[in-house]
Amino acid sequence: MLLQRLALCSRLKVGKWNASVNACPRLSRAASQAKLPLTRAHGKSFAHRSELKQAKRIVVKLGSAVVTRGDECGLALGRLASIVEQVAVLQNQGREMMIVTSGAVAFGKQRLRHEILLSQSVRQALHSGQNQLKDMTVPVLEARACAAAGQSGLMALYEAMFTQYSTCTAQILVTNLDFHDEQKRRNLNSTLHELLRMNIVPIINTNDAVVPPPEPNSDLQGVNVISIKDNDSLAARLAVEMKADLLIALSDVEGLYDSPPGLDDAKLIDIFYPGDQQSITYGTKSRVGIGGMEAKVKAALWALQGGTSVVIANGTHPKVTGHVITDIVEGKKVGTFFSEVKPAGPTVEQQAEMARHGGRTLAALLPEQRSEVICYLADLLTEKKDEILDANKKDMDLAASTGRLTPPLLKRLSLSSAKLNSLAIGLRQIAVSSQDSVGRVIRRTRVANNLELEQITVPIGVLLVIFESRPDCLPQVSALAIASGNALLLKGGKEAANTNRILHQLTQEALSIHGVRDAVQLVSTREEVEDLCRLDKLIDLIIPRGSSQLVRDIQRAAKGIPVLGHSEGVCHVYVDSDASIDKVIKIVRDSKCDYPAACNAMETLLVHRDLLRSPVFDQIIDMLRVERVKIHAGPRFASYLTFSPSEVKSLRTEYGDLECCIEVVDSMQDAIDHIHKYGSSHTDVIVTENEETAEQFLQQLDSACVFWNASSRFADGYRFGLGAEVGISTARIHARGPVGLEGLLTTKWVLRGDGHTAADFSEQGSMKFLHENIPIAPGLPGQRTSN
């Protein structure tokens, strides 16, 4: 067997194909290293993007525009190197990778142009006898000759690149006629299987040096027949022949559009179904290559019919080239995914469009009408209580049986009659506050005579709220969105699917009383959160509700969409030397022990140095021990003790449990400096009876919430009287702290004139700026008032 492998690594010839393999540093991989199943039942393509992670055998097709430079003469080496790296990474994961490549003609054109110019320059120099050369023109180069000159260099380049990743390659050249001969087809199939078995990447190309013209009217006539007219059809044919799980076709466009990509209203198609061909208008072909998008779609549908999933994506974009292939295999929303399974409901893009349209209608309603919707939703929460609790019981039973949720998360998932009643009360508070929200005049200025400027409140647009475990978040956030006139996309956790579904149905029922049912959408498709964060043209603001890890993940994944949230809740309580012992015990206990998993729970207790070895400090420690709080010592605190608790690993830790850090500071200013250095700008507290010290603390600390003699657990929208909150923000712009109705509004400027022009105010103009502030008299929101 070893001799057979060595022979194959030196040179392979099958029929009229030429299959050459570079030196193999590693011929095979131990079975224990494989991370994927060795085989998958072929014959049916993947129905969803998320299933692409299971793809074992993958064909990557590189179009001419991907491997060719902008001048069409030579190869784009940077793009090619990144593609090679991704293929090698996937190969080393245990997948079987094949490449169908273009580029031989471009590479050959570069070589032949160089040779011709060099030859001409020598001849002209000899003929003229002068050093100055005349203008030289390069004759039109025949494609077959370019291919013959470029193929060896192209393969040598691939070999050199793959060698950097200890990956072997083999070259195979084919023509359409080879597929018509059954014996040659079997030989090709056998060769490819042997190469894959030996962990070698086959690199396949049409033999453009001898390829005949394509046969007319012989393309796409069934599963067993496809004319090899270009590398798109070749990749599709090979993918089906080799029973590949996935074909990735890289081109110079993002994917398949419903009309030519250059048009303003062209939309990228996320998922394409076989029955959708009539809805596509194709544009012109690429500047290079002979296929074009129509050829790609036909080849993709042919491969899909043969059981191979297909994704068409951009392989030339400099920001994504380095991970486009791996992103596709990871199931991310990249390019156009071809699927035979059409979902019953709308796509998330369609839902976002529906929400935006419904949100604009919602914003145009009278404040009383939006209030009616929220009150009706509050009534439904109590009227349909039994249905909601039944759905919640299904989620609770499923969560308990799987054992995936921790006790705190199970508590968040659970609903009760008391919770629903409390929700209804909060919603009615929001309904009252919504009366003067949208369209409220904040400022009015007389710029000049008969020229008035107003700044008024308006909705932000389309909100995406992603929340975990807590189904009660759905009606709260929905009510805030309705009150502020915002459209809403909701993405809840799978663990609350049944509860979220019934709550969303009730929300849409309430919205229906004024014909704005579509303004609130629940994303129930198999969309990954990271994919939702890429919809920057459809979503205006992302609000995560969940763990700090969820918030951090979304902040990293958001592509051009602002995120309102806090990545961590490292909250501090500073006990000053003038603190009251009774207040200290109550505040520290509540801040740490009431709900330790909350983002507003205390994580670090700062103690003034003078309180060490005092009864106050002893009582604090005794209380924490009774409450079973695990104590970690800060560096300075540990230095004061002979036997101390475990020293803290980091002063920026968010424990989220019955644990906290204790650190010693010399003064109130030291406490502020410590919080600024290690805190997360969420919520910080001072406990003191010294009013001057407290005021300095409140003024100098720049956290979103700063409290004096009050528990950190007060940092909550309901406790602030906001009715509810969409989250807590630690950002420095827009809303900070618990974000309620006001935090979901922005402003716009409205100018009312009487034929004014900017020229009226130039040096030669007849008008002057007045800039007089006009008092805003009481009136309905957005209504012009008499002055």
Tab-separated table of N, CA and C in Angstrom, residues 49 254 268-271 311 327-328 330-337 347-349 525-528 530-532 534-535:
chain	number	residue	atom	x	y	z
A	49	ARG	N	-29.136	26.518	6.242
A	49	ARG	CA	-27.727	26.915	6.293
A	49	ARG	C	-27.003	26.287	7.485
A	254	GLU	N	-21.973	39.514	-4.645
A	254	GLU	CA	-22.304	39.017	-3.304
A	254	GLU	C	-23.108	37.725	-3.344
A	268	LEU	N	-30.406	41.397	-2.782
A	268	LEU	CA	-29.694	40.129	-2.673
A	268	LEU	C	-30.644	39.065	-2.151
A	269	ILE	N	-30.651	37.932	-2.795
A	269	ILE	CA	-31.514	36.817	-2.393
A	269	ILE	C	-30.749	35.944	-1.412
A	270	ASP	N	-31.270	35.825	-0.218
A	270	ASP	CA	-30.612	35.029	0.820
A	270	ASP	C	-30.735	33.537	0.523
A	271	ILE	N	-31.961	33.086	0.259
A	271	ILE	CA	-32.215	31.673	-0.052
A	271	ILE	C	-32.971	31.600	-1.370
A	311	VAL	N	-23.897	27.196	-2.529
A	311	VAL	CA	-23.863	28.596	-2.099
A	311	VAL	C	-23.050	29.370	-3.126
A	327	ASP	N	-16.785	30.845	6.649
A	327	ASP	CA	-18.069	31.375	7.112
A	327	ASP	C	-19.225	30.579	6.537
A	328	ILE	N	-19.144	30.254	5.254
A	328	ILE	CA	-20.215	29.478	4.611
A	328	ILE	C	-20.346	28.109	5.260
A	330	GLU	N	-19.526	27.286	8.200
A	330	GLU	CA	-20.038	27.439	9.568
A	330	GLU	C	-21.518	27.781	9.604
A	331	GLY	N	-22.135	27.936	8.436
A	331	GLY	CA	-23.572	28.193	8.376
A	331	GLY	C	-23.951	29.652	8.476
A	332	LYS	N	-22.979	30.550	8.329
A	332	LYS	CA	-23.291	31.972	8.426
A	332	LYS	C	-23.993	32.453	7.164
A	333	LYS	N	-24.712	33.550	7.309
A	333	LYS	CA	-25.506	34.074	6.199
A	333	LYS	C	-24.592	34.827	5.239
A	334	VAL	N	-24.018	34.098	4.306
A	334	VAL	CA	-23.112	34.646	3.314
A	334	VAL	C	-23.599	34.209	1.937
A	335	GLY	N	-23.725	35.162	1.013
A	335	GLY	CA	-24.121	34.815	-0.346
A	335	GLY	C	-25.541	34.287	-0.434
A	336	THR	N	-25.791	33.526	-1.499
A	336	THR	CA	-27.115	32.943	-1.756
A	336	THR	C	-27.053	31.437	-1.554
A	337	PHE	N	-27.904	30.943	-0.697
A	337	PHE	CA	-27.992	29.513	-0.384
A	337	PHE	C	-29.140	28.904	-1.187
A	347	THR	N	-39.207	35.192	5.275
A	347	THR	CA	-37.826	35.225	5.727
A	347	THR	C	-37.651	36.370	6.719
A	348	VAL	N	-36.523	36.377	7.409
A	348	VAL	CA	-36.292	37.443	8.389
A	348	VAL	C	-36.158	38.789	7.688
A	349	GLU	N	-35.614	38.797	6.458
A	349	GLU	CA	-35.549	40.047	5.707
A	349	GLU	C	-36.952	40.556	5.390
A	525	THR	N	-37.552	31.697	12.524
A	525	THR	CA	-36.752	30.890	11.610
A	525	THR	C	-35.433	30.529	12.281
A	526	ARG	N	-34.654	29.701	11.595
A	526	ARG	CA	-33.408	29.211	12.180
A	526	ARG	C	-32.261	30.193	11.932
A	527	GLU	N	-32.509	31.449	12.235
A	527	GLU	CA	-31.497	32.478	12.038
A	527	GLU	C	-30.536	32.500	13.221
A	528	GLU	N	-29.255	32.540	12.918
A	528	GLU	CA	-28.273	32.724	13.968
A	528	GLU	C	-28.237	34.204	14.351
A	530	GLU	N	-25.747	36.044	14.959
A	530	GLU	CA	-24.717	36.760	14.202
A	530	GLU	C	-25.226	37.163	12.827
A	531	ASP	N	-26.066	36.330	12.213
A	531	ASP	CA	-26.635	36.660	10.911
A	531	ASP	C	-27.590	37.842	11.015
A	532	LEU	N	-28.379	37.895	12.089
A	532	LEU	CA	-29.290	39.016	12.289
A	532	LEU	C	-28.508	40.323	12.442
A	534	ARG	N	-26.042	41.268	10.913
A	534	ARG	CA	-25.505	41.735	9.633
A	534	ARG	C	-26.524	42.539	8.831
A	535	LEU	N	-27.773	42.601	9.290
A	535	LEU	CA	-28.836	43.240	8.511
A	535	LEU	C	-28.839	44.746	8.744
